[in-house]
Amino acid sequence: MEILAFGVQADEQPLIEKAFRGRYEVHCLDVFLSADTAPIAAGHEIISSSVNADLGADVLEILAAGGTRMVAQRSTGFNNIDLDTAERLGMTVARVSYYSPYAVAEFAWALAMAVNRRIVRASNRTRDFDFRLQGLMGRDMHGRTAGVLGTGRIGEAFARIARGFGMRLLGWDVAENPVCMELGMRYVPKGELLAESDLVTLHVPLMPDTRHLIDAGALKTMRDDAILVNSSRGGLIDTAALVEELRAGRFTGVGLDVYEAEAGLFFLDKSLEAITDDTLARLVTFPNVLVTSHQAYYTEDAVGQIVDATVRNVMDYLDGRRSENVLVPRS
């Protein structure tokens, strides 16, 4: 049996091939799964998809018609998958429910500190032998307030780091995390968190209830000199509204590892093409904004765990077992 893996990054491919070696054959493709590329999967019972794959109804129909019966997604998020259609088609769907929370939490902190201390601007200057300090002044994080929206494993890891900086901790979630409370976190309503926090970080899943969690009203609630970081899902922020606030000169810094319209852009080289997304094009022009390409999870540790979990998901499917990673069980 050959498993077809879509959207495989060059750094990721050796880890995938090593994990599957001796068990099943795997063929890695650098193209992302979409309606245009789904016919490639014809004849493959099992395919593996990446976080930016399109697994809407149309794509699932094409996959099912070609004989695909199992989708193993290499990510925690699954908002890109039409689970109802998969169930109707009798397709098994599994994801990776857990991997290193430190990868994402540490990267979120890297974004926060980069925009706070103007690291990118400073680096660009020194490359031109411009060693002035004008415009590079940041702020101590010690003694300031970190607001954590979503206090699961990643939010908890972020809070631990914030505690190390000597920050006051505010949290918001549907359920309180006892570990975060032991760290000194106080749970408050979202509006209070946004109004009081010097640093706001997002670590909640993207669902209908959380889409545009940070909308125009929420942005106006935040402090003018706040730092906003999103390393979770792009759709949590109303980007058009964020651009308007940035145009008004608000926020010390914004660090975004995700973007709500990133599909078809992120993970690809678009450097020689005209970017037709005016919102993204405007966003990256602000000197206090840093955008990266959905790389927070991208460490050897986290990717290795994701690949290992994907192998286990495939083995569970073939052996008729069901784990906590299964979103749509085998019929």
Short mmCIF file of C-alpha atoms in Angstrom, two decimals:
data_model
loop_
_atom_site.label_atom_id
_atom_site.label_comp_id
_atom_site.label_asym_id
_atom_site.label_seq_id
_atom_site.Cartn_x
_atom_site.Cartn_y
_atom_site.Cartn_z
CA MET A 1 0.00 0.00 0.00
CA GLU A 2 1.26 3.46 -0.92
CA ILE A 3 0.14 6.47 1.11
CA LEU A 4 0.04 9.83 -0.65
CA ALA A 5 1.08 12.83 1.45
CA PHE A 6 0.12 16.28 0.15
CA GLY A 7 1.71 19.61 1.06
CA VAL A 8 4.96 18.18 2.40
CA GLN A 9 7.68 20.73 3.14
CA ALA A 10 11.28 19.94 2.20
CA ASP A 11 12.36 19.85 5.86
CA GLU A 12 9.41 17.64 6.71
CA GLN A 13 9.89 14.98 4.03
CA PRO A 14 12.83 13.10 5.62
CA LEU A 15 10.90 12.85 8.90
CA ILE A 16 7.83 11.45 7.13
CA GLU A 17 9.81 8.96 5.08
CA LYS A 18 11.74 7.77 8.15
CA ALA A 19 8.58 7.36 10.24
CA PHE A 20 6.80 5.30 7.58
CA ARG A 21 9.86 3.26 6.57
CA GLY A 22 9.42 -0.43 7.25
CA ARG A 23 5.67 -0.04 7.67
CA TYR A 24 4.13 1.41 4.52
CA GLU A 25 5.28 3.12 1.36
CA VAL A 26 4.73 6.86 1.34
CA HIS A 27 4.95 9.24 -1.59
CA CYS A 28 5.43 12.89 -0.64
CA LEU A 29 4.11 15.73 -2.79
CA ASP A 30 4.91 19.41 -2.33
CA VAL A 31 1.58 20.44 -3.89
CA PHE A 32 -1.33 21.19 -1.60
CA LEU A 33 -4.57 19.28 -1.70
CA SER A 34 -7.31 21.12 -3.59
CA ALA A 35 -9.95 20.44 -6.21
CA ASP A 36 -7.24 20.77 -8.87
CA THR A 37 -4.82 18.32 -7.25
CA ALA A 38 -7.25 15.82 -5.68
CA PRO A 39 -7.38 13.63 -8.86
CA ILE A 40 -3.71 12.76 -8.23
CA ALA A 41 -4.91 10.67 -5.28
CA ALA A 42 -6.87 8.26 -7.48
CA GLY A 43 -6.11 4.69 -6.47
CA HIS A 44 -4.79 5.63 -3.01
CA GLU A 45 -6.88 4.36 -0.11
CA ILE A 46 -5.09 6.64 2.37
CA ILE A 47 -3.94 10.21 1.88
CA SER A 48 -2.32 12.62 4.32
CA SER A 49 -3.10 16.34 4.22
CA SER A 50 -1.52 19.49 5.61
CA VAL A 51 -3.12 22.30 7.59
CA ASN A 52 -3.82 24.48 4.54
CA ALA A 53 -5.39 21.72 2.44
CA ASP A 54 -8.86 22.23 1.00
CA LEU A 55 -10.99 19.32 2.18
CA GLY A 56 -14.35 20.80 1.40
CA ALA A 57 -17.24 18.80 0.00
CA ASP A 58 -16.07 19.04 -3.62
CA VAL A 59 -12.57 17.79 -2.83
CA LEU A 60 -13.86 14.95 -0.66
CA GLU A 61 -16.19 13.86 -3.44
CA ILE A 62 -13.23 13.68 -5.85
CA LEU A 63 -11.14 11.74 -3.35
CA ALA A 64 -13.93 9.27 -2.61
CA ALA A 65 -14.58 8.72 -6.32
CA GLY A 66 -10.91 7.86 -6.73
CA GLY A 67 -10.98 5.27 -3.98
CA THR A 68 -9.70 7.23 -0.99
CA ARG A 69 -11.19 5.97 2.27
CA MET A 70 -8.98 7.61 4.89
CA VAL A 71 -7.66 11.16 5.41
CA ALA A 72 -4.86 11.62 7.95
CA GLN A 73 -4.42 15.33 8.57
CA ARG A 74 -1.04 16.42 9.91
CA SER A 75 -2.34 19.15 12.20
CA THR A 76 -4.46 19.78 15.26
CA GLY A 77 -6.87 22.12 13.51
CA PHE A 78 -9.50 20.65 11.21
CA ASN A 79 -11.65 23.64 10.26
CA ASN A 80 -10.63 22.98 6.64
CA ILE A 81 -12.42 19.60 6.56
CA ASP A 82 -16.11 19.10 5.84
CA LEU A 83 -16.69 16.36 8.39
CA ASP A 84 -20.37 15.89 7.54
CA THR A 85 -19.51 15.15 3.91
CA ALA A 86 -16.71 12.81 4.95
CA GLU A 87 -19.14 10.86 7.14
CA ARG A 88 -21.70 10.70 4.34
CA LEU A 89 -19.06 9.33 1.99
CA GLY A 90 -17.92 6.74 4.52
CA MET A 91 -14.44 8.26 4.83
CA THR A 92 -12.38 8.02 8.01
CA VAL A 93 -10.78 11.30 9.12
CA ALA A 94 -8.09 11.64 11.77
CA ARG A 95 -5.98 14.52 12.98
CA VAL A 96 -3.13 15.06 15.44
CA SER A 97 -4.78 16.07 18.70
CA TYR A 98 -1.54 16.87 20.50
CA TYR A 99 2.04 17.92 19.81
CA SER A 100 4.63 20.05 21.59
CA PRO A 101 2.86 23.14 22.97
CA TYR A 102 6.25 24.73 23.57
CA ALA A 103 6.91 25.13 19.84
CA VAL A 104 3.95 27.47 19.38
CA ALA A 105 4.21 29.21 22.76
CA GLU A 106 7.90 29.96 22.30
CA PHE A 107 7.32 31.31 18.79
CA ALA A 108 4.48 33.51 20.03
CA TRP A 109 6.93 34.98 22.50
CA ALA A 110 9.49 35.43 19.73
CA LEU A 111 6.92 37.48 17.79
CA ALA A 112 6.03 39.53 20.87
CA MET A 113 9.62 40.37 21.68
CA ALA A 114 10.53 41.03 18.04
CA VAL A 115 7.84 43.69 17.64
CA ASN A 116 8.39 45.09 21.13
CA ARG A 117 12.16 45.53 20.68
CA ARG A 118 11.99 46.36 16.93
CA ILE A 119 14.32 43.48 16.08
CA VAL A 120 13.53 43.32 12.35
CA ARG A 121 13.97 47.05 11.87
CA ALA A 122 17.24 47.00 13.82
CA SER A 123 18.56 44.07 11.79
CA ASN A 124 17.69 45.74 8.51
CA ARG A 125 19.46 48.92 9.62
CA THR A 126 22.66 47.25 10.71
CA ARG A 127 22.90 45.42 7.39
CA ASP A 128 23.24 48.92 5.90
CA PHE A 129 25.69 49.90 8.67
CA ASP A 130 23.11 52.23 10.18
CA PHE A 131 23.61 51.91 13.92
CA ARG A 132 21.25 54.61 15.18
CA LEU A 133 18.86 53.81 18.02
CA GLN A 134 16.16 56.27 16.98
CA GLY A 135 12.78 54.51 16.74
CA LEU A 136 14.02 51.29 18.37
CA MET A 137 12.90 51.90 21.94
CA GLY A 138 10.88 49.07 23.45
CA ARG A 139 9.41 48.34 26.88
CA ASP A 140 10.19 45.97 29.74
CA MET A 141 7.74 43.08 29.93
CA HIS A 142 8.44 42.74 33.66
CA GLY A 143 5.56 44.12 35.70
CA ARG A 144 3.20 44.42 32.76
CA THR A 145 0.05 42.41 32.03
CA ALA A 146 -0.24 39.46 29.65
CA GLY A 147 -3.73 38.51 28.50
CA VAL A 148 -4.04 34.90 27.32
CA LEU A 149 -7.11 34.06 25.25
CA GLY A 150 -7.27 30.27 25.36
CA THR A 151 -5.50 28.57 28.24
CA GLY A 152 -5.09 25.00 27.03
CA ARG A 153 -1.67 23.40 26.66
CA ILE A 154 -0.24 26.16 24.46
CA GLY A 155 -1.78 28.98 26.47
CA GLU A 156 -0.45 27.37 29.64
CA ALA A 157 3.06 27.15 28.16
CA PHE A 158 2.84 30.82 27.16
CA ALA A 159 1.70 31.74 30.66
CA ARG A 160 4.66 29.92 32.21
CA ILE A 161 7.04 32.00 30.10
CA ALA A 162 5.14 35.19 30.98
CA ARG A 163 5.45 34.28 34.66
CA GLY A 164 9.20 34.01 34.11
CA PHE A 165 9.20 37.57 32.81
CA GLY A 166 7.46 38.66 36.00
CA MET A 167 4.17 39.56 34.31
CA ARG A 168 0.68 39.77 35.72
CA LEU A 169 -1.54 37.12 34.11
CA LEU A 170 -5.12 37.43 32.89
CA GLY A 171 -6.94 34.55 31.21
CA TRP A 172 -10.10 33.91 29.24
CA ASP A 173 -11.47 30.50 28.29
CA VAL A 174 -14.58 28.37 28.52
CA ALA A 175 -12.91 26.42 31.33
CA GLU A 176 -10.30 27.52 33.87
CA ASN A 177 -6.93 25.77 33.83
CA PRO A 178 -5.84 24.93 37.41
CA VAL A 179 -2.15 25.09 36.44
CA CYS A 180 -2.60 28.62 35.10
CA MET A 181 -4.37 29.62 38.28
CA GLU A 182 -1.43 28.26 40.29
CA LEU A 183 0.78 30.53 38.21
CA GLY A 184 -1.30 33.47 39.45
CA MET A 185 -3.61 33.86 36.46
CA ARG A 186 -6.93 35.58 37.08
CA TYR A 187 -9.80 34.65 34.76
CA VAL A 188 -11.83 37.64 33.57
CA PRO A 189 -14.35 38.45 30.81
CA LYS A 190 -12.84 38.99 27.37
CA GLY A 191 -13.53 42.73 27.38
CA GLU A 192 -11.76 43.22 30.70
CA LEU A 193 -8.77 41.19 29.52
CA LEU A 194 -8.44 43.24 26.34
CA ALA A 195 -8.76 46.55 28.18
CA GLU A 196 -6.16 45.73 30.84
CA SER A 197 -3.52 43.78 28.91
CA ASP A 198 -0.27 45.17 27.57
CA LEU A 199 0.22 41.95 25.60
CA VAL A 200 -2.68 39.95 24.14
CA THR A 201 -2.03 36.48 22.72
CA LEU A 202 -4.48 34.12 21.01
CA HIS A 203 -4.47 30.36 21.62
CA VAL A 204 -8.02 29.22 20.86
CA PRO A 205 -9.23 26.93 18.04
CA LEU A 206 -11.06 28.37 15.05
CA MET A 207 -14.74 27.48 15.19
CA PRO A 208 -17.92 29.32 14.18
CA ASP A 209 -18.12 30.80 17.69
CA THR A 210 -14.53 32.05 17.65
CA ARG A 211 -14.32 33.42 14.09
CA HIS A 212 -13.38 37.09 14.37
CA LEU A 213 -13.07 36.73 18.12
CA ILE A 214 -10.99 39.88 17.79
CA ASP A 215 -13.32 42.04 15.72
CA ALA A 216 -13.57 45.81 15.31
CA GLY A 217 -15.19 46.23 18.72
CA ALA A 218 -12.62 44.06 20.48
CA LEU A 219 -9.75 45.93 18.83
CA LYS A 220 -11.13 49.26 20.02
CA THR A 221 -11.29 47.87 23.56
CA MET A 222 -7.54 47.21 23.55
CA ARG A 223 -4.98 49.71 24.75
CA ASP A 224 -3.49 51.98 22.11
CA ASP A 225 0.01 50.80 23.03
CA ALA A 226 -0.83 47.09 23.35
CA ILE A 227 0.95 44.23 21.58
CA LEU A 228 -1.25 41.69 19.77
CA VAL A 229 0.05 38.22 18.84
CA ASN A 230 -1.76 35.49 16.91
CA SER A 231 -0.06 32.12 16.42
CA SER A 232 -3.28 30.08 16.37
CA ARG A 233 -5.61 30.59 13.38
CA GLY A 234 -5.93 33.59 11.11
CA GLY A 235 -9.71 33.67 11.21
CA LEU A 236 -9.66 34.63 14.88
CA ILE A 237 -8.90 38.23 13.85
CA ASP A 238 -10.92 40.46 11.55
CA THR A 239 -7.90 41.54 9.50
CA ALA A 240 -9.66 44.37 7.67
CA ALA A 241 -10.65 45.87 11.02
CA LEU A 242 -7.08 45.42 12.28
CA VAL A 243 -5.73 47.33 9.29
CA GLU A 244 -8.07 50.23 10.07
CA GLU A 245 -6.80 50.39 13.65
CA LEU A 246 -3.20 50.27 12.46
CA ARG A 247 -3.89 53.08 10.01
CA ALA A 248 -5.07 55.13 12.97
CA GLY A 249 -1.64 54.66 14.57
CA ARG A 250 -2.68 52.22 17.24
CA PHE A 251 -0.71 49.37 18.87
CA THR A 252 2.94 49.11 19.78
CA GLY A 253 3.23 45.98 17.70
CA VAL A 254 1.32 43.16 16.03
CA GLY A 255 2.86 39.73 15.44
CA LEU A 256 0.93 37.40 13.14
CA ASP A 257 2.02 33.89 12.23
CA VAL A 258 -1.36 33.19 10.64
CA TYR A 259 -3.69 35.07 8.30
CA GLU A 260 -7.36 34.42 7.62
CA ALA A 261 -6.89 34.22 3.84
CA GLU A 262 -3.53 32.42 3.95
CA ALA A 263 -4.63 29.38 1.89
CA GLY A 264 -3.01 29.59 -1.52
CA LEU A 265 -0.33 31.96 -0.20
CA PHE A 266 1.42 30.61 2.87
CA PHE A 267 3.99 27.83 2.34
CA LEU A 268 4.41 28.95 -1.29
CA ASP A 269 6.91 31.20 -3.09
CA LYS A 270 4.94 34.18 -4.39
CA SER A 271 7.92 36.53 -4.62
CA LEU A 272 7.72 36.86 -8.41
CA GLU A 273 3.94 37.28 -8.55
CA ALA A 274 1.63 40.22 -8.04
CA ILE A 275 -0.21 39.84 -4.74
CA THR A 276 -3.90 40.49 -5.32
CA ASP A 277 -4.81 40.36 -1.64
CA ASP A 278 -4.94 44.08 -0.86
CA THR A 279 -5.51 43.52 2.85
CA LEU A 280 -2.36 41.42 3.27
CA ALA A 281 -0.37 43.77 1.03
CA ARG A 282 -1.35 46.70 3.24
CA LEU A 283 -0.80 44.78 6.45
CA VAL A 284 2.87 44.00 5.77
CA THR A 285 3.67 47.67 5.06
CA PHE A 286 3.14 48.78 8.67
CA PRO A 287 6.47 49.17 10.46
CA ASN A 288 5.02 47.81 13.73
CA VAL A 289 3.66 44.61 12.14
CA LEU A 290 5.54 41.35 11.70
CA VAL A 291 3.96 38.60 9.58
CA THR A 292 5.42 35.11 9.36
CA SER A 293 4.20 32.16 7.32
CA HIS A 294 2.46 29.80 9.79
CA GLN A 295 5.73 28.45 11.16
CA ALA A 296 5.09 28.48 14.92
CA TYR A 297 4.68 24.69 15.01
CA TYR A 298 7.71 24.12 12.80
CA THR A 299 10.32 22.60 15.13
CA GLU A 300 11.99 19.21 14.85
CA ASP A 301 10.27 18.18 18.08
CA ALA A 302 6.75 19.21 17.09
CA VAL A 303 6.91 18.03 13.48
CA GLY A 304 8.39 14.73 14.64
CA GLN A 305 5.48 14.25 17.04
CA ILE A 306 2.98 15.18 14.31
CA VAL A 307 4.48 12.66 11.90
CA ASP A 308 4.59 9.90 14.53
CA ALA A 309 0.94 10.52 15.40
CA THR A 310 0.02 10.41 11.71
CA VAL A 311 1.69 7.01 11.37
CA ARG A 312 -0.24 5.75 14.39
CA ASN A 313 -3.48 7.08 12.89
CA VAL A 314 -2.84 5.14 9.70
CA MET A 315 -2.02 1.98 11.65
CA ASP A 316 -5.16 2.38 13.78
CA TYR A 317 -7.29 2.73 10.65
CA LEU A 318 -5.85 -0.37 9.02
CA ASP A 319 -6.16 -2.40 12.23
CA GLY A 320 -9.68 -1.21 12.95
CA ARG A 321 -8.79 0.72 16.11
CA ARG A 322 -10.14 4.10 17.16
CA SER A 323 -8.23 6.73 19.12
CA GLU A 324 -8.85 10.26 20.38
CA ASN A 325 -7.42 11.52 17.07
CA VAL A 326 -10.34 10.18 15.02
CA LEU A 327 -12.82 12.85 13.89
CA VAL A 328 -14.91 10.59 11.65
CA PRO A 329 -14.68 6.86 12.53
CA ARG A 330 -14.38 4.03 10.06
CA SER A 331 -17.82 2.90 8.96
#
